[in-house]
PDB file of C-alpha atoms in Angstrom:
ATOM      1  CA  MET C   1       0.000   0.000   0.000  1.00  0.00           C
ATOM      2  CA  PRO C   2       1.571   3.326  -1.019  1.00  0.00           C
ATOM      3  CA  GLY C   3       2.219   5.861   1.717  1.00  0.00           C
ATOM      4  CA  PRO C   4       0.311   9.170   1.927  1.00  0.00           C
ATOM      5  CA  SER C   5       3.205  11.097   0.352  1.00  0.00           C
ATOM      6  CA  GLU C   6       3.569   8.737  -2.600  1.00  0.00           C
ATOM      7  CA  LYS C   7       2.734  10.265  -5.984  1.00  0.00           C
ATOM      8  CA  ALA C   8       2.323   8.959  -9.495  1.00  0.00           C
ATOM      9  CA  TYR C   9       3.102  10.934 -12.648  1.00  0.00           C
ATOM     10  CA  LEU C  10       0.219  10.285 -15.036  1.00  0.00           C
ATOM     11  CA  SER C  11       1.673  10.401 -18.544  1.00  0.00           C
ATOM     12  CA  ILE C  12       0.006  10.296 -21.951  1.00  0.00           C
ATOM     13  CA  LEU C  13       2.137   8.395 -24.448  1.00  0.00           C
ATOM     14  CA  GLN C  14      -0.174   8.263 -27.467  1.00  0.00           C
ATOM     15  CA  TRP C  15      -3.712   9.357 -28.254  1.00  0.00           C
ATOM     16  CA  ALA C  16      -6.153   7.109 -30.054  1.00  0.00           C
ATOM     17  CA  ASP C  17      -5.886   7.650 -33.820  1.00  0.00           C
ATOM     18  CA  ALA C  18      -9.481   8.869 -34.148  1.00  0.00           C
ATOM     19  CA  MET C  19      -9.147  11.541 -31.439  1.00  0.00           C
ATOM     20  CA  ASP C  20      -9.104  15.173 -32.478  1.00  0.00           C
ATOM     21  CA  ALA C  21      -8.144  18.021 -30.129  1.00  0.00           C
ATOM     22  CA  ASN C  22     -11.610  18.280 -28.598  1.00  0.00           C
ATOM     23  CA  ALA C  23     -11.767  14.541 -27.952  1.00  0.00           C
ATOM     24  CA  GLN C  24      -8.352  14.626 -26.261  1.00  0.00           C
ATOM     25  CA  VAL C  25      -9.474  17.406 -23.919  1.00  0.00           C
ATOM     26  CA  GLU C  26     -12.733  15.595 -23.193  1.00  0.00           C
ATOM     27  CA  ALA C  27     -10.820  12.404 -22.327  1.00  0.00           C
ATOM     28  CA  LEU C  28      -8.629  14.230 -19.797  1.00  0.00           C
ATOM     29  CA  VAL C  29     -11.668  15.939 -18.250  1.00  0.00           C
ATOM     30  CA  ALA C  30     -13.725  12.749 -18.050  1.00  0.00           C
ATOM     31  CA  CYS C  31     -10.999  10.286 -17.029  1.00  0.00           C
ATOM     32  CA  CYS C  32      -8.705  12.486 -14.933  1.00  0.00           C
ATOM     33  CA  ALA C  33     -11.125  15.129 -13.575  1.00  0.00           C
ATOM     34  CA  MET C  34      -8.978  17.886 -15.071  1.00  0.00           C
ATOM     35  CA  ASP C  35     -10.227  21.417 -15.558  1.00  0.00           C
ATOM     36  CA  PRO C  36     -10.989  21.957 -19.281  1.00  0.00           C
ATOM     37  CA  PHE C  37      -8.463  24.801 -19.544  1.00  0.00           C
ATOM     38  CA  ASP C  38      -5.705  22.728 -17.870  1.00  0.00           C
ATOM     39  CA  ALA C  39      -6.611  19.748 -20.050  1.00  0.00           C
ATOM     40  CA  ASP C  40      -6.280  21.844 -23.199  1.00  0.00           C
ATOM     41  CA  GLN C  41      -2.898  23.181 -22.050  1.00  0.00           C
ATOM     42  CA  ALA C  42      -1.721  19.625 -21.375  1.00  0.00           C
ATOM     43  CA  ARG C  43      -2.910  18.495 -24.802  1.00  0.00           C
ATOM     44  CA  ARG C  44      -1.046  21.306 -26.537  1.00  0.00           C
ATOM     45  CA  ARG C  45       2.278  20.131 -25.063  1.00  0.00           C
ATOM     46  CA  GLY C  46       2.106  17.048 -27.265  1.00  0.00           C
ATOM     47  CA  VAL C  47       3.064  13.492 -26.396  1.00  0.00           C
ATOM     48  CA  PRO C  48       4.710  11.823 -24.664  1.00  0.00           C
ATOM     49  CA  GLN C  49       4.200  14.148 -21.699  1.00  0.00           C
ATOM     50  CA  ILE C  50       3.218  14.111 -18.038  1.00  0.00           C
ATOM     51  CA  VAL C  51      -0.249  15.618 -17.609  1.00  0.00           C
ATOM     52  CA  MET C  52      -0.618  15.519 -13.829  1.00  0.00           C
ATOM     53  CA  ARG C  53       0.739  14.268 -10.511  1.00  0.00           C
ATOM     54  CA  THR C  54      -1.758  12.291  -8.481  1.00  0.00           C
ATOM     55  CA  ASP C  55      -2.331   9.539  -5.923  1.00  0.00           C
ATOM     56  CA  PRO C  56      -1.212   6.099  -7.234  1.00  0.00           C
ATOM     57  CA  VAL C  57      -4.593   4.498  -6.484  1.00  0.00           C
ATOM     58  CA  LEU C  58      -6.413   7.211  -8.424  1.00  0.00           C
ATOM     59  CA  ALA C  59      -3.834   6.907 -11.212  1.00  0.00           C
ATOM     60  CA  ARG C  60      -4.700   3.243 -11.721  1.00  0.00           C
ATOM     61  CA  VAL C  61      -8.387   4.115 -12.133  1.00  0.00           C
ATOM     62  CA  MET C  62      -7.505   6.902 -14.582  1.00  0.00           C
ATOM     63  CA  LEU C  63      -5.302   4.554 -16.609  1.00  0.00           C
ATOM     64  CA  GLU C  64      -8.132   2.042 -16.906  1.00  0.00           C
ATOM     65  CA  ASP C  65     -10.572   4.731 -18.071  1.00  0.00           C
ATOM     66  CA  LEU C  66      -8.076   6.123 -20.589  1.00  0.00           C
ATOM     67  CA  ALA C  67      -7.351   2.633 -21.937  1.00  0.00           C
ATOM     68  CA  LYS C  68     -11.066   2.141 -22.626  1.00  0.00           C
ATOM     69  CA  ARG C  69     -10.857   5.171 -24.918  1.00  0.00           C
ATOM     70  CA  GLY C  70      -7.812   3.812 -26.720  1.00  0.00           C
ATOM     71  CA  VAL C  71      -5.343   6.192 -25.024  1.00  0.00           C
ATOM     72  CA  LEU C  72      -1.901   4.751 -24.278  1.00  0.00           C
ATOM     73  CA  ALA C  73      -0.680   5.998 -20.892  1.00  0.00           C
ATOM     74  CA  PHE C  74       1.341   5.016 -17.841  1.00  0.00           C
ATOM     75  CA  ALA C  75       1.934   6.453 -14.371  1.00  0.00           C
ATOM     76  CA  PRO C  76       5.306   5.698 -12.757  1.00  0.00           C
ATOM     77  CA  THR C  77       5.436   6.417  -9.040  1.00  0.00           C
ATOM     78  CA  ARG C  78       8.119   8.443  -7.310  1.00  0.00           C
ATOM     79  CA  THR C  79       9.259   5.279  -5.482  1.00  0.00           C
ATOM     80  CA  ARG C  80       9.564   3.308  -8.730  1.00  0.00           C
ATOM     81  CA  MET C  81      11.656   6.091 -10.259  1.00  0.00           C
ATOM     82  CA  GLN C  82      13.962   6.153  -7.246  1.00  0.00           C
ATOM     83  CA  GLN C  83      14.498   2.411  -7.610  1.00  0.00           C
ATOM     84  CA  VAL C  84      16.279   2.945 -10.923  1.00  0.00           C
ATOM     85  CA  GLY C  85      19.292   4.220  -9.011  1.00  0.00           C
ATOM     86  CA  ASP C  86      22.037   6.726  -9.723  1.00  0.00           C
ATOM     87  CA  ALA C  87      24.150   6.801 -12.849  1.00  0.00           C
ATOM     88  CA  ARG C  88      27.782   5.697 -12.806  1.00  0.00           C
ATOM     89  CA  LEU C  89      30.005   8.288 -14.448  1.00  0.00           C
ATOM     90  CA  ILE C  90      32.220   7.178 -17.343  1.00  0.00           C
ATOM     91  CA  ARG C  91      35.650   8.781 -17.568  1.00  0.00           C
ATOM     92  CA  ARG C  92      36.842   7.200 -20.824  1.00  0.00           C
ATOM     93  CA  LEU C  93      35.577   4.794 -23.481  1.00  0.00           C
ATOM     94  CA  ILE C  94      38.090   2.468 -25.108  1.00  0.00           C
ATOM     95  CA  PRO C  95      36.798   1.012 -28.406  1.00  0.00           C
ATOM     96  CA  ARG C  96      37.018  -2.741 -28.777  1.00  0.00           C
ATOM     97  CA  ARG C  97      36.161  -5.011 -31.691  1.00  0.00           C
ATOM     98  CA  SER C  98      32.650  -5.247 -30.247  1.00  0.00           C
ATOM     99  CA  GLY C  99      31.518  -2.474 -27.926  1.00  0.00           C
ATOM    100  CA  PHE C 100      33.687  -0.535 -25.477  1.00  0.00           C
ATOM    101  CA  GLN C 101      35.816  -0.961 -22.409  1.00  0.00           C
ATOM    102  CA  CYS C 102      34.755   1.613 -19.782  1.00  0.00           C
ATOM    103  CA  GLU C 103      37.085   3.458 -17.451  1.00  0.00           C
ATOM    104  CA  MET C 104      34.924   4.813 -14.627  1.00  0.00           C
ATOM    105  CA  TRP C 105      35.429   7.739 -12.285  1.00  0.00           C
ATOM    106  CA  ARG C 106      34.514   5.534  -9.334  1.00  0.00           C
ATOM    107  CA  GLY C 107      34.377   1.781  -8.986  1.00  0.00           C
ATOM    108  CA  ASP C 108      35.674  -0.985 -11.167  1.00  0.00           C
ATOM    109  CA  ALA C 109      36.129  -0.728 -14.900  1.00  0.00           C
ATOM    110  CA  GLY C 110      33.516  -2.401 -17.041  1.00  0.00           C
ATOM    111  CA  SER C 111      32.526  -3.085 -20.599  1.00  0.00           C
ATOM    112  CA  ILE C 112      29.560  -2.399 -22.864  1.00  0.00           C
ATOM    113  CA  ALA C 113      28.648  -4.992 -25.470  1.00  0.00           C
ATOM    114  CA  PRO C 114      26.121  -4.112 -28.228  1.00  0.00           C
ATOM    115  CA  GLY C 115      23.507  -6.609 -27.033  1.00  0.00           C
ATOM    116  CA  THR C 116      23.506  -5.224 -23.489  1.00  0.00           C
ATOM    117  CA  VAL C 117      22.366  -1.668 -24.318  1.00  0.00           C
ATOM    118  CA  PHE C 118      18.628  -0.992 -23.978  1.00  0.00           C
ATOM    119  CA  CYS C 119      18.365   2.759 -24.590  1.00  0.00           C
ATOM    120  CA  ILE C 120      20.488   5.893 -24.860  1.00  0.00           C
ATOM    121  CA  ILE C 121      19.176   9.299 -23.778  1.00  0.00           C
ATOM    122  CA  ARG C 122      20.998  12.452 -24.818  1.00  0.00           C
ATOM    123  CA  ALA C 123      20.259  16.013 -23.684  1.00  0.00           C
ATOM    124  CA  ARG C 124      21.664  19.543 -23.489  1.00  0.00           C
ATOM    125  CA  PRO C 125      20.522  20.889 -20.082  1.00  0.00           C
ATOM    126  CA  ARG C 126      21.048  24.601 -19.482  1.00  0.00           C
ATOM    127  CA  GLN C 127      22.094  26.595 -16.456  1.00  0.00           C
ATOM    128  CA  VAL C 128      21.071  30.248 -16.410  1.00  0.00           C
ATOM    129  CA  ARG C 129      22.427  32.752 -13.882  1.00  0.00           C
ATOM    130  CA  ARG C 130      20.810  36.156 -13.626  1.00  0.00           C
ATOM    131  CA  MET C 131      22.404  38.835 -11.469  1.00  0.00           C
ATOM    132  CA  THR C 132      20.673  42.112 -10.584  1.00  0.00           C
ATOM    133  CA  THR C 133      21.447  45.108  -8.373  1.00  0.00           C
ATOM    134  CA  ASP C 134      19.407  48.138  -7.329  1.00  0.00           C
ATOM    135  CA  SER C 135      20.559  51.265  -9.215  1.00  0.00           C
ATOM    136  CA  GLY C 136      23.585  52.871 -11.014  1.00  0.00           C
ATOM    137  CA  ASP C 137      26.404  51.582 -13.277  1.00  0.00           C
ATOM    138  CA  THR C 138      25.150  50.801 -16.782  1.00  0.00           C
ATOM    139  CA  ALA C 139      28.559  49.538 -17.916  1.00  0.00           C
ATOM    140  CA  MET C 140      28.625  46.609 -15.479  1.00  0.00           C
ATOM    141  CA  PRO C 141      26.566  44.089 -17.519  1.00  0.00           C
ATOM    142  CA  ALA C 142      29.111  44.107 -20.346  1.00  0.00           C
ATOM    143  CA  ILE C 143      31.980  43.808 -17.858  1.00  0.00           C
ATOM    144  CA  ALA C 144      30.318  40.992 -15.922  1.00  0.00           C
ATOM    145  CA  ALA C 145      29.707  39.023 -19.105  1.00  0.00           C
ATOM    146  CA  MET C 146      33.481  38.629 -19.499  1.00  0.00           C
ATOM    147  CA  MET C 147      34.190  37.667 -15.865  1.00  0.00           C
ATOM    148  CA  PRO C 148      35.274  34.185 -14.756  1.00  0.00           C
ATOM    149  CA  GLU C 149      32.587  32.342 -12.786  1.00  0.00           C
ATOM    150  CA  ALA C 150      33.976  33.114  -9.320  1.00  0.00           C
ATOM    151  CA  ALA C 151      34.400  36.804 -10.138  1.00  0.00           C
ATOM    152  CA  PHE C 152      30.899  36.893 -11.627  1.00  0.00           C
ATOM    153  CA  VAL C 153      29.367  35.859  -8.298  1.00  0.00           C
ATOM    154  CA  GLU C 154      31.700  38.078  -6.248  1.00  0.00           C
ATOM    155  CA  ALA C 155      30.768  41.102  -8.363  1.00  0.00           C
ATOM    156  CA  ALA C 156      27.155  40.775  -7.269  1.00  0.00           C
ATOM    157  CA  MET C 157      27.710  39.888  -3.627  1.00  0.00           C
ATOM    158  CA  GLY C 158      30.718  41.994  -2.659  1.00  0.00           C
ATOM    159  CA  ASP C 159      30.525  45.142  -0.537  1.00  0.00           C
ATOM    160  CA  SER C 160      31.803  47.214  -3.465  1.00  0.00           C
ATOM    161  CA  ALA C 161      29.243  45.893  -5.943  1.00  0.00           C
ATOM    162  CA  ALA C 162      28.112  48.467  -8.479  1.00  0.00           C
ATOM    163  CA  THR C 163      24.359  49.110  -8.435  1.00  0.00           C
ATOM    164  CA  GLY C 164      21.644  49.460 -11.015  1.00  0.00           C
ATOM    165  CA  TRP C 165      22.439  46.727 -13.484  1.00  0.00           C
ATOM    166  CA  SER C 166      21.486  43.212 -14.437  1.00  0.00           C
ATOM    167  CA  THR C 167      23.042  40.558 -16.622  1.00  0.00           C
ATOM    168  CA  THR C 168      22.342  36.960 -17.558  1.00  0.00           C
ATOM    169  CA  ARG C 169      24.828  34.192 -18.153  1.00  0.00           C
ATOM    170  CA  ALA C 170      23.740  30.887 -19.730  1.00  0.00           C
ATOM    171  CA  ARG C 171      25.696  27.674 -20.108  1.00  0.00           C
ATOM    172  CA  VAL C 172      24.715  24.489 -21.965  1.00  0.00           C
ATOM    173  CA  LYS C 173      25.991  21.075 -20.888  1.00  0.00           C
ATOM    174  CA  GLU C 174      26.330  17.930 -22.989  1.00  0.00           C
ATOM    175  CA  VAL C 175      25.170  14.789 -21.215  1.00  0.00           C
ATOM    176  CA  LEU C 176      24.206  11.276 -22.275  1.00  0.00           C
ATOM    177  CA  ASP C 177      22.765   8.356 -20.276  1.00  0.00           C
ATOM    178  CA  ILE C 178      23.226   4.731 -21.335  1.00  0.00           C
ATOM    179  CA  TYR C 179      20.759   2.233 -19.867  1.00  0.00           C
ATOM    180  CA  LEU C 180      21.728  -1.412 -19.969  1.00  0.00           C
ATOM    181  CA  ARG C 181      19.248  -4.271 -20.148  1.00  0.00           C
ATOM    182  CA  ASP C 182      19.969  -5.220 -16.545  1.00  0.00           C
ATOM    183  CA  GLY C 183      18.583  -1.811 -15.454  1.00  0.00           C
ATOM    184  CA  SER C 184      21.927  -0.183 -14.622  1.00  0.00           C
ATOM    185  CA  ARG C 185      22.734   3.297 -15.899  1.00  0.00           C
ATOM    186  CA  LEU C 186      25.977   4.814 -17.140  1.00  0.00           C
ATOM    187  CA  ARG C 187      26.484   8.525 -17.827  1.00  0.00           C
ATOM    188  CA  ILE C 188      28.754  10.540 -20.072  1.00  0.00           C
ATOM    189  CA  ASP C 189      29.123  14.150 -18.927  1.00  0.00           C
ATOM    190  CA  ALA C 190      31.191  16.134 -21.432  1.00  0.00           C
ATOM    191  CA  ASP C 191      32.725  18.178 -18.585  1.00  0.00           C
ATOM    192  CA  LYS C 192      34.177  15.001 -17.068  1.00  0.00           C
ATOM    193  CA  PHE C 193      34.763  12.806 -20.113  1.00  0.00           C
ATOM    194  CA  SER C 194      37.794  12.264 -22.287  1.00  0.00           C
ATOM    195  CA  PHE C 195      36.853  12.126 -25.959  1.00  0.00           C
ATOM    196  CA  ASP C 196      40.046  10.197 -26.815  1.00  0.00           C
ATOM    197  CA  CYS C 197      37.904   7.483 -28.417  1.00  0.00           C
ATOM    198  CA  LEU C 198      37.223   9.898 -31.305  1.00  0.00           C
ATOM    199  CA  GLY C 199      40.873   9.808 -32.337  1.00  0.00           C
ATOM    200  CA  GLY C 200      41.799  12.399 -34.950  1.00  0.00           C
ATOM    201  CA  GLN C 201      38.187  13.599 -35.229  1.00  0.00           C
ATOM    202  CA  ARG C 202      38.240  15.006 -31.709  1.00  0.00           C
ATOM    203  CA  ALA C 203      37.393  18.722 -31.708  1.00  0.00           C
ATOM    204  CA  TYR C 204      37.637  21.543 -29.174  1.00  0.00           C
ATOM    205  CA  ALA C 205      33.882  22.043 -28.717  1.00  0.00           C
ATOM    206  CA  ASP C 206      31.900  19.646 -26.520  1.00  0.00           C
ATOM    207  CA  LEU C 207      28.900  19.972 -28.844  1.00  0.00           C
ATOM    208  CA  VAL C 208      30.889  18.691 -31.826  1.00  0.00           C
ATOM    209  CA  ASN C 209      32.524  15.937 -29.809  1.00  0.00           C
ATOM    210  CA  MET C 210      29.208  14.730 -28.424  1.00  0.00           C
ATOM    211  CA  ARG C 211      27.698  14.652 -31.912  1.00  0.00           C
ATOM    212  CA  LEU C 212      30.597  12.543 -33.156  1.00  0.00           C
ATOM    213  CA  LEU C 213      30.347  10.262 -30.137  1.00  0.00           C
ATOM    214  CA  THR C 214      26.614   9.943 -30.742  1.00  0.00           C
ATOM    215  CA  GLN C 215      27.259   8.750 -34.296  1.00  0.00           C
ATOM    216  CA  MET C 216      29.743   6.193 -32.999  1.00  0.00           C
ATOM    217  CA  LEU C 217      27.322   4.861 -30.382  1.00  0.00           C
ATOM    218  CA  VAL C 218      24.434   4.662 -32.855  1.00  0.00           C
ATOM    219  CA  GLN C 219      26.589   2.600 -35.227  1.00  0.00           C
ATOM    220  CA  ARG C 220      27.829   0.215 -32.553  1.00  0.00           C
ATOM    221  CA  PHE C 221      24.547  -0.108 -30.635  1.00  0.00           C
ATOM    222  CA  SER C 222      22.154  -0.124 -33.568  1.00  0.00           C
ATOM    223  CA  ARG C 223      19.481  -2.122 -31.706  1.00  0.00           C
ATOM    224  CA  ALA C 224      19.300   0.320 -28.792  1.00  0.00           C
ATOM    225  CA  LEU C 225      16.510   2.878 -28.519  1.00  0.00           C
ATOM    226  CA  TRP C 226      17.654   6.467 -29.033  1.00  0.00           C
ATOM    227  CA  ASP C 227      16.008   9.433 -27.286  1.00  0.00           C
ATOM    228  CA  GLU C 228      16.606  13.188 -27.640  1.00  0.00           C
ATOM    229  CA  GLY C 229      13.215  14.369 -26.360  1.00  0.00           C
ATOM    230  CA  PHE C 230      14.357  16.314 -23.307  1.00  0.00           C
ATOM    231  CA  GLY C 231      14.180  19.675 -25.105  1.00  0.00           C
ATOM    232  CA  LYS C 232      10.400  19.288 -25.585  1.00  0.00           C
ATOM    233  CA  PHE C 233       9.690  17.811 -22.158  1.00  0.00           C
ATOM    234  CA  VAL C 234       7.723  19.854 -19.612  1.00  0.00           C
ATOM    235  CA  CYS C 235       9.090  18.905 -16.216  1.00  0.00           C
ATOM    236  CA  PRO C 236       6.705  18.736 -13.215  1.00  0.00           C
ATOM    237  CA  PRO C 237       6.929  21.867 -11.037  1.00  0.00           C
ATOM    238  CA  ASP C 238       7.909  19.873  -7.934  1.00  0.00           C
ATOM    239  CA  ILE C 239      11.169  18.893  -9.658  1.00  0.00           C
ATOM    240  CA  LEU C 240      12.192  22.389 -10.779  1.00  0.00           C
ATOM    241  CA  ARG C 241      14.117  24.505  -8.312  1.00  0.00           C
ATOM    242  CA  ASP C 242      15.563  28.013  -8.568  1.00  0.00           C
ATOM    243  CA  ARG C 243      18.482  28.813  -6.281  1.00  0.00           C
ATOM    244  CA  VAL C 244      18.538  32.409  -5.051  1.00  0.00           C
ATOM    245  CA  ARG C 245      21.247  34.298  -3.167  1.00  0.00           C
ATOM    246  CA  GLY C 246      20.693  37.860  -2.087  1.00  0.00           C
ATOM    247  CA  ASP C 247      21.844  40.613   0.238  1.00  0.00           C
ATOM    248  CA  ARG C 248      21.519  44.398   0.383  1.00  0.00           C
ATOM    249  CA  HIS C 249      23.618  44.743  -2.776  1.00  0.00           C
ATOM    250  CA  ALA C 250      22.288  42.231  -5.267  1.00  0.00           C
ATOM    251  CA  THR C 251      20.340  39.101  -6.100  1.00  0.00           C
ATOM    252  CA  LEU C 252      21.777  36.087  -7.905  1.00  0.00           C
ATOM    253  CA  ARG C 253      19.181  33.651  -9.284  1.00  0.00           C
ATOM    254  CA  VAL C 254      20.245  30.300 -10.758  1.00  0.00           C
ATOM    255  CA  ARG C 255      17.971  28.109 -12.877  1.00  0.00           C
ATOM    256  CA  ASP C 256      19.528  24.691 -13.489  1.00  0.00           C
ATOM    257  CA  ASP C 257      18.055  22.061 -15.836  1.00  0.00           C
ATOM    258  CA  ALA C 258      20.215  19.268 -14.380  1.00  0.00           C
ATOM    259  CA  PRO C 259      17.541  18.012 -11.910  1.00  0.00           C
ATOM    260  CA  ALA C 260      14.965  18.137 -14.711  1.00  0.00           C
ATOM    261  CA  PHE C 261      17.172  15.958 -16.915  1.00  0.00           C
ATOM    262  CA  ASP C 262      17.799  13.496 -14.088  1.00  0.00           C
ATOM    263  CA  PHE C 263      14.019  13.162 -13.765  1.00  0.00           C
ATOM    264  CA  TYR C 264      13.400  12.962 -17.512  1.00  0.00           C
ATOM    265  CA  SER C 265      16.090  10.344 -18.059  1.00  0.00           C
ATOM    266  CA  VAL C 266      14.528   7.914 -15.572  1.00  0.00           C
ATOM    267  CA  TRP C 267      10.964   8.710 -16.721  1.00  0.00           C
ATOM    268  CA  ALA C 268      11.876   8.048 -20.364  1.00  0.00           C
ATOM    269  CA  TYR C 269      13.653   4.790 -19.488  1.00  0.00           C
ATOM    270  CA  LEU C 270      10.575   3.556 -17.581  1.00  0.00           C
ATOM    271  CA  MET C 271       8.355   4.629 -20.481  1.00  0.00           C
ATOM    272  CA  TYR C 272      10.328   2.451 -22.908  1.00  0.00           C
ATOM    273  CA  ARG C 273      10.321  -0.436 -20.429  1.00  0.00           C
ATOM    274  CA  HIS C 274       6.529  -0.042 -20.214  1.00  0.00           C
ATOM    275  CA  LEU C 275       6.126  -0.038 -23.975  1.00  0.00           C
ATOM    276  CA  LEU C 276       8.395  -3.000 -24.713  1.00  0.00           C
ATOM    277  CA  PRO C 277       8.265  -6.533 -23.307  1.00  0.00           C
ATOM    278  CA  GLN C 278      11.047  -7.387 -20.884  1.00  0.00           C
ATOM    279  CA  GLY C 279      12.760  -9.592 -23.409  1.00  0.00           C
ATOM    280  CA  ALA C 280      12.772  -6.993 -26.217  1.00  0.00           C
TER     281      ALA C 280
END
């Protein structure tokens, strides 16, 4: 029996072929007791998407009602998602005749054979830092844009901080999760990965290197599912967190997509496990 704090993330994977927009809204209203406006907003986000967070017992009833209308859906619980476990971080991939040898940041080395890979999920999560002060120096935004990270934060929080300006700094990460058929997860984070396996093709930019690595993985693991849907995913509000620092001089607000990707990665893996038989 799930505890009182347990939640399920009701997710629509595919609408019935005969359903138009009005029928999709009506299905969410009738089966999930959603407000018509909220149902229409959920429909507009496309599929696959999470449409609501609810009690697991209620989710099972909703899934049954949706299935009767030909709607493909599932509702993983928070506990089930936590059971997937953390990703092990790969430091280096060493190509072999079949698959790769893995040098890990922690723990024993391992290997990845083509038949052991279930799905690969790639994303480009962003981190956005916005710094604002109360009044004054209009030249500071341009100066702050060129500052190293530590100086960027110190400029906002120091006693001598100039006032009356704001600036935004955004950074995009390259990350890729590899799920094996035994349920374990490996991660490649471009900030902590050596792209030596690319040989002479290795470039300076992480974006280029990750694209080349992607091509290599797709060729070697041709039977694995490939997912790049994070950019269109609408993460539940309870997962998103803004970090805010402030004093009498300034406010620094940080919006980080990393927790959203961690959530999406596990949700997408469970979606594919739901859609495919265990032996697939």
